[in-house]
mmCIF file of C-alpha atoms and ligand atoms in Angstrom:
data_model
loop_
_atom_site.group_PDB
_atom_site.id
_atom_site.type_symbol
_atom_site.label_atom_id
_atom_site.label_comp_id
_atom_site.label_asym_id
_atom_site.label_seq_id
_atom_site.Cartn_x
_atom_site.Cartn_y
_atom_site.Cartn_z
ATOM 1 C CA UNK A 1 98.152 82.814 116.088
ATOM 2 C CA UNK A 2 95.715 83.938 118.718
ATOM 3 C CA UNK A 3 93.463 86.401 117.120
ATOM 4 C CA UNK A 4 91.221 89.156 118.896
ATOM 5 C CA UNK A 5 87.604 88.462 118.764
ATOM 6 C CA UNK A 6 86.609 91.641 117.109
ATOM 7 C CA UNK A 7 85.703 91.731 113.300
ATOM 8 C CA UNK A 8 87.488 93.897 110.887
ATOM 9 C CA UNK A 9 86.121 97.305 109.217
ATOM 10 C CA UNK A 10 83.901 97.364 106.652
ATOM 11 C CA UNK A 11 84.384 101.240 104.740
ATOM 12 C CA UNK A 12 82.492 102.966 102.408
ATOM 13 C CA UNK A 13 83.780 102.724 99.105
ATOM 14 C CA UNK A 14 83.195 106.071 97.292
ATOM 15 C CA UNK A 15 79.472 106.571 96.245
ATOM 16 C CA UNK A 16 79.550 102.584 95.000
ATOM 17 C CA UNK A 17 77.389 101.238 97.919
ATOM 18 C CA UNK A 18 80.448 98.504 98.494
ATOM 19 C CA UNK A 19 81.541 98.256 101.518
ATOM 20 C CA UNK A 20 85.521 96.960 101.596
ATOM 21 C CA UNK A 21 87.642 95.276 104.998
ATOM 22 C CA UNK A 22 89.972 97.644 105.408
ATOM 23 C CA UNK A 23 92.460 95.000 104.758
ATOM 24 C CA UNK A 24 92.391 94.280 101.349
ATOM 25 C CA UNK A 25 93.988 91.048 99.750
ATOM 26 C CA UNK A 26 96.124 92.019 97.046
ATOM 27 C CA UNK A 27 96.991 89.162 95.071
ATOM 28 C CA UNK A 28 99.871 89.340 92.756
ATOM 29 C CA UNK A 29 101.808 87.738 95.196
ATOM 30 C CA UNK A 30 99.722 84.427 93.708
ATOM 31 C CA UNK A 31 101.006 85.110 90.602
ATOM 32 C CA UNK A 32 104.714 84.336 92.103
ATOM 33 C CA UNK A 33 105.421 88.147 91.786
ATOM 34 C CA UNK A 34 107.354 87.680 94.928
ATOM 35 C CA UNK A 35 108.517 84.537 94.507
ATOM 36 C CA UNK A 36 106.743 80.928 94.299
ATOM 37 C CA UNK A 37 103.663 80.065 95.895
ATOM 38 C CA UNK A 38 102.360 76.419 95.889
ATOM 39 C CA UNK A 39 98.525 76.798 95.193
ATOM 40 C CA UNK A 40 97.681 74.897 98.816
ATOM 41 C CA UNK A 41 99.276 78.011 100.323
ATOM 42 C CA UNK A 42 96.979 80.285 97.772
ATOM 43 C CA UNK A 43 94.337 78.508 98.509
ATOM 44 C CA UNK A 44 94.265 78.127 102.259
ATOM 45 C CA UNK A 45 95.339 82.276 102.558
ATOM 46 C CA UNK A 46 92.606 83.052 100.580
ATOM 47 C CA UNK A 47 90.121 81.198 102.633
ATOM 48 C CA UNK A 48 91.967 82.096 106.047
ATOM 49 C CA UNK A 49 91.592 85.629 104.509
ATOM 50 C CA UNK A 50 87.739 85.726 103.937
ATOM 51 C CA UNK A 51 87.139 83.737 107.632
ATOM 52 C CA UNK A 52 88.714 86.515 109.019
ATOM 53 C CA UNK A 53 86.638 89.206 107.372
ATOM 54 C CA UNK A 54 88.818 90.495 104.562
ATOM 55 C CA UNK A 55 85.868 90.932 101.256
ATOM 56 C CA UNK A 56 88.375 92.356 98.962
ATOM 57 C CA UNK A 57 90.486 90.726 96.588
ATOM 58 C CA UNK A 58 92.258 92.546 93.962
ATOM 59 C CA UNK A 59 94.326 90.779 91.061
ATOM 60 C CA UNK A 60 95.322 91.536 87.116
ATOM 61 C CA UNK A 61 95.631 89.734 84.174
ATOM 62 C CA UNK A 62 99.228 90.975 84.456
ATOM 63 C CA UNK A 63 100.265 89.346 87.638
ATOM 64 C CA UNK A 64 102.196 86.365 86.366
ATOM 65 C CA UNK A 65 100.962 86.190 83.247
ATOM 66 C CA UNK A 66 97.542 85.770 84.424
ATOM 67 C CA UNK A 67 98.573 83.081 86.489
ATOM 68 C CA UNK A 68 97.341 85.392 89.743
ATOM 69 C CA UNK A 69 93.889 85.619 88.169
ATOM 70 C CA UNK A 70 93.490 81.858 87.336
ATOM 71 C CA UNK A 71 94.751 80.912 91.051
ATOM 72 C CA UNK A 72 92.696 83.966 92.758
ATOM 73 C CA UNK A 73 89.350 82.179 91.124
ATOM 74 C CA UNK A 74 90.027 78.806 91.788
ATOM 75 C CA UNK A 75 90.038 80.022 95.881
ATOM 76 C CA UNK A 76 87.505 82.199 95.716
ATOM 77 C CA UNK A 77 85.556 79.305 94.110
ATOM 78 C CA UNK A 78 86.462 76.923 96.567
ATOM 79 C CA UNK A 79 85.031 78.835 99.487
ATOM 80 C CA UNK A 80 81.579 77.589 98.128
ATOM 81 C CA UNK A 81 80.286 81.013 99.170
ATOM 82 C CA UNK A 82 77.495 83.317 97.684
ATOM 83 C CA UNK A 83 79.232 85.889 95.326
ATOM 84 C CA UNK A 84 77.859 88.494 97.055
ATOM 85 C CA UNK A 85 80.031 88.211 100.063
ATOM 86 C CA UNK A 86 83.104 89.377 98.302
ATOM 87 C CA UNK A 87 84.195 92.075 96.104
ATOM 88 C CA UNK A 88 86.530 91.064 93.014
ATOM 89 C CA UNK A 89 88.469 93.868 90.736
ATOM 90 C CA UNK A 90 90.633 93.173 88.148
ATOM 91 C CA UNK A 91 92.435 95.080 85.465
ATOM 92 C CA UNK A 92 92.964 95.815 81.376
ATOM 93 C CA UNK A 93 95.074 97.566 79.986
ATOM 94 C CA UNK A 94 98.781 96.038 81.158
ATOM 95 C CA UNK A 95 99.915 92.215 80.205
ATOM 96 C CA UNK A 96 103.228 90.700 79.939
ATOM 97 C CA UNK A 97 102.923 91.386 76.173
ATOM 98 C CA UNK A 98 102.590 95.533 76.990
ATOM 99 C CA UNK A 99 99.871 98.240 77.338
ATOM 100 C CA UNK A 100 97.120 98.196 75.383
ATOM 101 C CA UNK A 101 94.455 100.322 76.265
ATOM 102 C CA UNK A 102 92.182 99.899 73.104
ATOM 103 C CA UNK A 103 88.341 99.875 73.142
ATOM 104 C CA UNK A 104 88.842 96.451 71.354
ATOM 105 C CA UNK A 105 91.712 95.025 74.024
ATOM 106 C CA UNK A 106 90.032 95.840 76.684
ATOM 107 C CA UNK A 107 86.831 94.422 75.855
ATOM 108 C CA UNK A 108 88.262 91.105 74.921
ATOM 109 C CA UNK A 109 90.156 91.586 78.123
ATOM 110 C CA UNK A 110 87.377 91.325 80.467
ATOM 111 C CA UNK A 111 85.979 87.638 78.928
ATOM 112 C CA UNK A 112 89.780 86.626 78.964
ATOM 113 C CA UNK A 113 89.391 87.432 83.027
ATOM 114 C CA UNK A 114 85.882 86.165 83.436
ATOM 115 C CA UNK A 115 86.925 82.686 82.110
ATOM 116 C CA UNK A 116 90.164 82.730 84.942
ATOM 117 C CA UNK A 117 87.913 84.231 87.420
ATOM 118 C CA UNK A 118 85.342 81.565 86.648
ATOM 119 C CA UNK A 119 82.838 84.309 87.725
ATOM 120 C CA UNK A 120 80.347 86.495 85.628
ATOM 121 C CA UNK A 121 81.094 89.659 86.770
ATOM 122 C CA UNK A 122 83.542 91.249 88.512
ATOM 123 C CA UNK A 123 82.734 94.074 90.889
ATOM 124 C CA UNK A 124 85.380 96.568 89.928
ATOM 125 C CA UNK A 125 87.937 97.059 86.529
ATOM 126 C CA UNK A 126 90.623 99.419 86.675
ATOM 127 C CA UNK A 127 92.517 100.740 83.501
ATOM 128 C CA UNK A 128 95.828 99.248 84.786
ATOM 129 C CA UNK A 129 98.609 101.528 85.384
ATOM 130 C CA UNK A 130 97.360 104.381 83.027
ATOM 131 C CA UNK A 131 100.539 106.494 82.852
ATOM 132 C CA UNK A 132 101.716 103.989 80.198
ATOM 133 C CA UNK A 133 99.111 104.815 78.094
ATOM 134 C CA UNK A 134 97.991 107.836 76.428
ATOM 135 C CA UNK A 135 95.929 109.606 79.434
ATOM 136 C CA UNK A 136 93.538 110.981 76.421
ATOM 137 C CA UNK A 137 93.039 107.442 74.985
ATOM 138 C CA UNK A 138 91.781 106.819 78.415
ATOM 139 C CA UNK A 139 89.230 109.468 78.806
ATOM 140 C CA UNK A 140 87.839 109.475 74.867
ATOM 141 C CA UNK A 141 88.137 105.385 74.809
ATOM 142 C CA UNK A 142 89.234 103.387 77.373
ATOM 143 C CA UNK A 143 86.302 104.655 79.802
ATOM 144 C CA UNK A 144 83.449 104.535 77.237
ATOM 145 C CA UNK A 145 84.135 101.019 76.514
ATOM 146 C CA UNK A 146 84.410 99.913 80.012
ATOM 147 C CA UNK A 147 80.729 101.943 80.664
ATOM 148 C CA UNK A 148 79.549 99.525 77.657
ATOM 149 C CA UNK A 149 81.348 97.068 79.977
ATOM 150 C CA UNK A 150 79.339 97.868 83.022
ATOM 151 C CA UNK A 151 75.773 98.252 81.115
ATOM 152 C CA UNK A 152 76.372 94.904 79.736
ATOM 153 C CA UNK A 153 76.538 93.899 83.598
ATOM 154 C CA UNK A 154 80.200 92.633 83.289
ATOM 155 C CA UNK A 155 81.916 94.867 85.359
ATOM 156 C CA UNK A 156 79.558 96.969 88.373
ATOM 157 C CA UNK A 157 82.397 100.045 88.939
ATOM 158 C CA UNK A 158 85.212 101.528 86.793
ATOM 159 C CA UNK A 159 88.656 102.214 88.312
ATOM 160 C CA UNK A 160 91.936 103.341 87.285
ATOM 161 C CA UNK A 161 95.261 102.874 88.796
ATOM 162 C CA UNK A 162 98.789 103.911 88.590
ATOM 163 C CA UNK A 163 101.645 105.261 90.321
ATOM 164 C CA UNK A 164 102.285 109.235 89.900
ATOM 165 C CA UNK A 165 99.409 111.188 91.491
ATOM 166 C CA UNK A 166 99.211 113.715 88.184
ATOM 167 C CA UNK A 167 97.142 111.124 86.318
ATOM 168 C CA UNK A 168 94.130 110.616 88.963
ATOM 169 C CA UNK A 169 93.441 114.538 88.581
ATOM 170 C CA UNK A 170 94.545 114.666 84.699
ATOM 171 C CA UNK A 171 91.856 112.219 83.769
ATOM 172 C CA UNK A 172 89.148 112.670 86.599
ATOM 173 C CA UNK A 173 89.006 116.825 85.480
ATOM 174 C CA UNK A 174 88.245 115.486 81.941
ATOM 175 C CA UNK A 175 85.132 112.987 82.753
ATOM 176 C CA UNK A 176 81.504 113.708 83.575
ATOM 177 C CA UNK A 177 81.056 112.762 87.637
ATOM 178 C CA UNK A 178 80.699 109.137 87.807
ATOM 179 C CA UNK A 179 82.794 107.850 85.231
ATOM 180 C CA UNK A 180 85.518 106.696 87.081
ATOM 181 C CA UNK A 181 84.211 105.313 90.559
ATOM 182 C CA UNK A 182 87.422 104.079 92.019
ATOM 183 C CA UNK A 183 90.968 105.213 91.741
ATOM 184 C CA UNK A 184 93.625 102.742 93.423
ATOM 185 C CA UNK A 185 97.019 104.536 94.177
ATOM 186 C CA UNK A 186 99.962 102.523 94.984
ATOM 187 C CA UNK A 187 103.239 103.429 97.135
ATOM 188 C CA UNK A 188 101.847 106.669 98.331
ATOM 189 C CA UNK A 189 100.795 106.161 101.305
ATOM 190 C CA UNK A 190 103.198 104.184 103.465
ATOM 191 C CA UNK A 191 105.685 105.485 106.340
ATOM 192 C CA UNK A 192 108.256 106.305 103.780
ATOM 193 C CA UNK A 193 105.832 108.007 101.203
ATOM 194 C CA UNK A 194 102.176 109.637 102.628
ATOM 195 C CA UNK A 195 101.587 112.112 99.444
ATOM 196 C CA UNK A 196 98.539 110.646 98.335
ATOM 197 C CA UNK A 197 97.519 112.474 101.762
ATOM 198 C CA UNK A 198 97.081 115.816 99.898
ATOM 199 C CA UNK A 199 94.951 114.145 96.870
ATOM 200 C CA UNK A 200 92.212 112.553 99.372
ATOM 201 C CA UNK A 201 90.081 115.875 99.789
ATOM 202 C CA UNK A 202 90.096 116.159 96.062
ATOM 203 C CA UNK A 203 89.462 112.233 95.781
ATOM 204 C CA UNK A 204 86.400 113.473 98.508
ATOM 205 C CA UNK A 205 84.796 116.077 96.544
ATOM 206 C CA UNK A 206 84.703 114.518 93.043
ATOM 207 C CA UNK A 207 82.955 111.425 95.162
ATOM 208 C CA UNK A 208 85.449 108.654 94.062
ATOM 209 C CA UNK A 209 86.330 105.727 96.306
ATOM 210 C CA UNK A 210 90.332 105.456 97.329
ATOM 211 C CA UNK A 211 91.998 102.431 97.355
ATOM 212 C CA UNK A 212 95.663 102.534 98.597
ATOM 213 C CA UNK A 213 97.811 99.418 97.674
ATOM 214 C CA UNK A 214 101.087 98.487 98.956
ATOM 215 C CA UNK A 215 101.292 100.084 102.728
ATOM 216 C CA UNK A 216 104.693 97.550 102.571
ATOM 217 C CA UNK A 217 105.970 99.529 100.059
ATOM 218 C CA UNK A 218 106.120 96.096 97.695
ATOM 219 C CA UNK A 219 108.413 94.968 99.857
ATOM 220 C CA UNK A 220 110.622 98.175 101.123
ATOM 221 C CA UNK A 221 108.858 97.633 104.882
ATOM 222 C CA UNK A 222 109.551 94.157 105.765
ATOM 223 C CA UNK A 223 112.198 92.432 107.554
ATOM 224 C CA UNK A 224 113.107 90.444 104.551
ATOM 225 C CA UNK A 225 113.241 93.486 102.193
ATOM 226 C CA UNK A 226 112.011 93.936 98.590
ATOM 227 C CA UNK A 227 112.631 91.665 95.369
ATOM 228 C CA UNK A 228 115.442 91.909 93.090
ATOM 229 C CA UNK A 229 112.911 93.922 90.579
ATOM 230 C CA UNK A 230 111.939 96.770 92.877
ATOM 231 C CA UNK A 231 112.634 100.220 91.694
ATOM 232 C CA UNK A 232 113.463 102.227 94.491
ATOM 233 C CA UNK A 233 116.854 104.272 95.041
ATOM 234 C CA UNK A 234 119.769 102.385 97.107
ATOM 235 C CA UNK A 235 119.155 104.799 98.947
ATOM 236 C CA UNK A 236 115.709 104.422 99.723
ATOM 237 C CA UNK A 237 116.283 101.120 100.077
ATOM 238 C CA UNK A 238 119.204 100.564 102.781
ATOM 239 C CA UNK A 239 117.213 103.495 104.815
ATOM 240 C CA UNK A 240 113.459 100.995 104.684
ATOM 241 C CA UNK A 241 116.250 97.916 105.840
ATOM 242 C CA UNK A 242 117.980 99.890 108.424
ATOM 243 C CA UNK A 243 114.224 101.085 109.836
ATOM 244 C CA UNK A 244 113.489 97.301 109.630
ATOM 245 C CA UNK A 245 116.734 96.271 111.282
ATOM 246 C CA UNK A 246 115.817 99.388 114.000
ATOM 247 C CA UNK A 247 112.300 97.657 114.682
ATOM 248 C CA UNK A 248 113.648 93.959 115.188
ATOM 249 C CA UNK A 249 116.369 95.386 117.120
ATOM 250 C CA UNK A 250 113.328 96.946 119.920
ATOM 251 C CA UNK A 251 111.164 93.530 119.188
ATOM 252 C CA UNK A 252 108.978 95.346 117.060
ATOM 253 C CA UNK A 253 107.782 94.518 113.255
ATOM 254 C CA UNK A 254 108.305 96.865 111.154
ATOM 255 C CA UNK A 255 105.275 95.394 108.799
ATOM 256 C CA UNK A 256 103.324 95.902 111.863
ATOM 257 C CA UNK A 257 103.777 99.303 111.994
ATOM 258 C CA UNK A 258 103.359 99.883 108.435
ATOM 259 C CA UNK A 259 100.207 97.906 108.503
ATOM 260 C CA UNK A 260 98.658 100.457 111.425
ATOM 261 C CA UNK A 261 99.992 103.832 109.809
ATOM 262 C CA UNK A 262 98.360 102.750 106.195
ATOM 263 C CA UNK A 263 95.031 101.264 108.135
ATOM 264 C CA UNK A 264 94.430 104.721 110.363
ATOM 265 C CA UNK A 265 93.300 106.996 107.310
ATOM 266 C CA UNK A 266 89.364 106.437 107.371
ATOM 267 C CA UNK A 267 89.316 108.150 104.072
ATOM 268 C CA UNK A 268 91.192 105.086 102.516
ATOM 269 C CA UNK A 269 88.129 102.275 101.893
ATOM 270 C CA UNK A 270 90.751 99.825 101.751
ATOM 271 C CA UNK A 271 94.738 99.287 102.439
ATOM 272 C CA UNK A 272 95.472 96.475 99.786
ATOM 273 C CA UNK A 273 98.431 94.179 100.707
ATOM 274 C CA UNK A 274 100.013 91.222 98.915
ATOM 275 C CA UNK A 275 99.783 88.148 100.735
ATOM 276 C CA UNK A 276 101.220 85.059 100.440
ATOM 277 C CA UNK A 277 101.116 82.704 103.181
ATOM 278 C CA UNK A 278 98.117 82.195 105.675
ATOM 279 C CA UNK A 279 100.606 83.630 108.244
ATOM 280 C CA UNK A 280 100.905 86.664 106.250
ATOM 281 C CA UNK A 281 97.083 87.305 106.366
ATOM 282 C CA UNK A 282 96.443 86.370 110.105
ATOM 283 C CA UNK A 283 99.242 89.185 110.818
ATOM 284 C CA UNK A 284 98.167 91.322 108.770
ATOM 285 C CA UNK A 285 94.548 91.103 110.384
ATOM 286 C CA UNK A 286 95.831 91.184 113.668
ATOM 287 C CA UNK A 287 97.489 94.393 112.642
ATOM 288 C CA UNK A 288 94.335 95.897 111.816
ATOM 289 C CA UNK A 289 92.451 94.819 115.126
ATOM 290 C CA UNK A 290 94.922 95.898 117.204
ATOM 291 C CA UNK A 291 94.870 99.266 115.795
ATOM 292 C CA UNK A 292 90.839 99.037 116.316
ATOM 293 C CA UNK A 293 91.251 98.487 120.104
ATOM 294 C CA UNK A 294 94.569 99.903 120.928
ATOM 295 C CA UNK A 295 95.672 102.664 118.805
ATOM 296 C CA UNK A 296 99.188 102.962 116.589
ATOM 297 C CA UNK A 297 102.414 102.544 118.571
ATOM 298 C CA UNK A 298 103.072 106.622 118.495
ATOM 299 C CA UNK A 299 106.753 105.769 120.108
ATOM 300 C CA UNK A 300 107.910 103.350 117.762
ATOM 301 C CA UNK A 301 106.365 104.846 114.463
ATOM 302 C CA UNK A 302 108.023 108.426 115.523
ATOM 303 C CA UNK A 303 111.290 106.790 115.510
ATOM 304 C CA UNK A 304 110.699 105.030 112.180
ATOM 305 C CA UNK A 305 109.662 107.843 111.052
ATOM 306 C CA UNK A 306 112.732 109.734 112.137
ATOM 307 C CA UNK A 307 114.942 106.800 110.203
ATOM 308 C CA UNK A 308 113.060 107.539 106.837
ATOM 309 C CA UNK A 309 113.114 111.189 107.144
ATOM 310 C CA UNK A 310 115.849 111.608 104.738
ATOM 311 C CA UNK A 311 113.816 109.838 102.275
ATOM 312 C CA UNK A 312 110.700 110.978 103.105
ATOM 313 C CA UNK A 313 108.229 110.730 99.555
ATOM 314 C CA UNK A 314 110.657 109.854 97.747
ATOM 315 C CA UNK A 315 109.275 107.787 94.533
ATOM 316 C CA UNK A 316 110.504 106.498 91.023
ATOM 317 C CA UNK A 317 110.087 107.433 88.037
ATOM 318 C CA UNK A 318 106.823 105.353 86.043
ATOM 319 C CA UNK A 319 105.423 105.533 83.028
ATOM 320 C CA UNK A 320 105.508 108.240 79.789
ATOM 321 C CA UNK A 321 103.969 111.173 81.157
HETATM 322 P P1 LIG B 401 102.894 95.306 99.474
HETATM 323 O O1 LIG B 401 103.425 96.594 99.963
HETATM 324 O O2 LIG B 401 101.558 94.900 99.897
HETATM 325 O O3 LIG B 401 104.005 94.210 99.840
HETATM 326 C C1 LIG B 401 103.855 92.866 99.493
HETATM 327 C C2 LIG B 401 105.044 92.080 99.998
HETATM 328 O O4 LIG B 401 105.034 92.063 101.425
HETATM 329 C C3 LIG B 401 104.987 90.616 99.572
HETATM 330 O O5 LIG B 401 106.302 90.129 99.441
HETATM 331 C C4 LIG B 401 104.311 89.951 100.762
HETATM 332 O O6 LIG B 401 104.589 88.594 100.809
HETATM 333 C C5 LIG B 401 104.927 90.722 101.894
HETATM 334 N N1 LIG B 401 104.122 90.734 103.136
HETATM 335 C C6 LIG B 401 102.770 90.849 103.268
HETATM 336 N N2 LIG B 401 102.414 90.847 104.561
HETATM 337 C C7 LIG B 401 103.555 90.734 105.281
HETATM 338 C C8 LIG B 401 103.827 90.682 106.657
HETATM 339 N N3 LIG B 401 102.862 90.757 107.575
HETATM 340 N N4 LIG B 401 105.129 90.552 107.052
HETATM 341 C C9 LIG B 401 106.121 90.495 106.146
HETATM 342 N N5 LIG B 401 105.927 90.540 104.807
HETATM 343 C C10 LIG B 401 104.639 90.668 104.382
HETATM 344 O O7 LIG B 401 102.993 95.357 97.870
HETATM 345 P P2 LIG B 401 102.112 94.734 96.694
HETATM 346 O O8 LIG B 401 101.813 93.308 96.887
HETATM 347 O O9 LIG B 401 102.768 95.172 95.447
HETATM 348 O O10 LIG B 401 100.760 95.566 96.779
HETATM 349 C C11 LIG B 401 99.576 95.029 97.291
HETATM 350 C C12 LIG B 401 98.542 94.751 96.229
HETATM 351 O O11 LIG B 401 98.051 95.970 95.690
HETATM 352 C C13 LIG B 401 99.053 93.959 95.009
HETATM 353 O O12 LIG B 401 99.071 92.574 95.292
HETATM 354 C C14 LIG B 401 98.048 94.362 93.968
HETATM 355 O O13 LIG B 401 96.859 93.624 94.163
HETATM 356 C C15 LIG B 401 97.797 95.825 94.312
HETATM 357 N N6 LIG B 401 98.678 96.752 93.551
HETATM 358 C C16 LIG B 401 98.211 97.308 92.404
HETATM 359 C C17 LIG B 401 99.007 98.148 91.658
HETATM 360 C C18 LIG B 401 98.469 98.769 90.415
HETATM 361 O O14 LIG B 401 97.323 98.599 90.090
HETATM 362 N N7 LIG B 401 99.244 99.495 89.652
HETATM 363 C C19 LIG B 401 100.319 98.419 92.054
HETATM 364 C C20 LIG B 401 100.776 97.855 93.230
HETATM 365 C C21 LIG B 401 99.939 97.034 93.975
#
């Protein structure tokens, strides 16, 4: 694929000095998530990623078992690059065994990644998926032990993540400022779903860095629609295929699309997509330098837009709280 000669965005992230592409690698996919991935392909979309400016890879020790973080390192190693040039975050807190959110799990948790990683440090760990803990476990353990974490020079910035918006405020009105550096929010800000909109200001003034993952919806905003796994509605679903079927129908992609609406919030450091082909990433990039030095397609996201309305923020139900 021909690709523009222009580089991708670096953003701000929060008050942590890192600066993210605003195409982030998200790679559960590389834990077979959405089906099997031969580790050539890993590899080579990794590296294709990082040539074409994307710094940020995400992963979990819960993405196939770990498999995603023992693949993810292996790449990253194999660029033979300085560490510096990209950011790595992981998570604790979530395995295929359960939640575990423990001072003492989630310690262990971040040599158990280290070893995968093959690094010594990773740049960011998030408390993974938090509303399927106990949201004051997080504030009066979790986070102390990861700031143990990050004097001992393991980690460099503290995140949390999850699904409904509640638990970002819940725990981030409960910590001294700079406690929690990073939140990443999945699903909520997409065509079909833009309510983590409302949270950014908020996000803004308590100086934490945003991280939106999944502008495809995990799947919902692709011509080849989501896994067998995905939660949303039938509903929500046959309205994301018939927006997709819409798109192809014009010669448009409705990834594309997606992609640009996601990417064109500034106050987002970084859209994080799953990627699992070294087609995937040089569209995805693509998608993001076109919206640099052309704009969104207004026209064709209005009448997506218009197709979704009926669903419009409609989510799923996750976790305890
Ligand atoms: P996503 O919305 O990024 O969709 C990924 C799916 O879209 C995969 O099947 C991928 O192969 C496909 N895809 C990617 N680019 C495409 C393109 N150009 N055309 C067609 N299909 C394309 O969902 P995701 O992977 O779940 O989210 C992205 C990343 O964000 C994850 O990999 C993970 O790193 C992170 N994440 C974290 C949490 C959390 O912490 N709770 C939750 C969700 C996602």
């Amino acid at each position: 694929m021909a690709l523009p000669h222009s580089k991708l965005e670096l953003r701000p992230l929060g008050n942590t000095g890192l600066k993210l592409s605003s195409v982030g690698f998200g790679a559960s996919p590389l834990g077979n998530v959405f089906g099997a991935v031969s580790e050539e392909e890993a590899n080579a979309s990794v590296r294709q990623a990082f040539h074409l400016g994307i710094n940020f890879f995400d992963t979990s020790p819960y993405y196939g078992g770990t498999l995603s973080e023992k693949v993810l390192g292996k790449a990253l190693k194999a660029l033979g690059v300085p560490r510096n040039e990209y950011v790595v975050s992981t998570k604790c807190g979530r395995y295929v065994e359960g939640f575990d959110f423990s001072a003492d799990r989630v310690t262990r948790s971040i040599d158990e990644s280290l070893a995968r990683l093959q690094l010594d440090y990773v740049d960011i760990l998030q408390c993974h998926d938090i509303e399927f803990g106990n949201l004051d476990q997080i504030v009066n353990e979790t986070l102390p032990a990861l700031q143990k974490l990050k004097d001992a020079g393991k980690i460099r910035f503290i995140g949390i993540t999850g699904l409904p918006l509640g638990i970002f405020t819940y725990v981030l009105d409960r910590v001294p400022p700079g406690t929690v550096d990073v939140i990443l929010s999945y699903c909520h800000y997409s065509i079909n779903d833009s309510t983590l909109e409302d949270l950014l200001p908020y996000l803004k003034s308590k100086g934490v860095g945003v991280i939106s993952a999944s502008p495809l919806a995990m799947g919902l905003l692709t011509e080849s629609g989501p896994p067998a796994w995905h939660p949303a509605s039938p509903e929500l679903k046959s309205a994301c295929q018939a927006a997709a079927a819409y798109c192809k129908a014009k010669g448009k992609n409705i990834s594309k699309l997606a992609m640009q609406y996601s990417l064109s919030n500034k106050d987002i450091s970084s859209v994080l997509v799953g990627m699992n082909s070294v087609r995937q990433v040089e569209e995805n990039v693509a998608a993001a330098l076109e919206l640099e030095n052309a704009g969104k397609d207004n026209e064709a996201l209005a009448e997506v837009e218009a197709i979704l309305k009926p669903v419009k923020n409609q989510t799923w139900p996750s976790g305890n709280q």
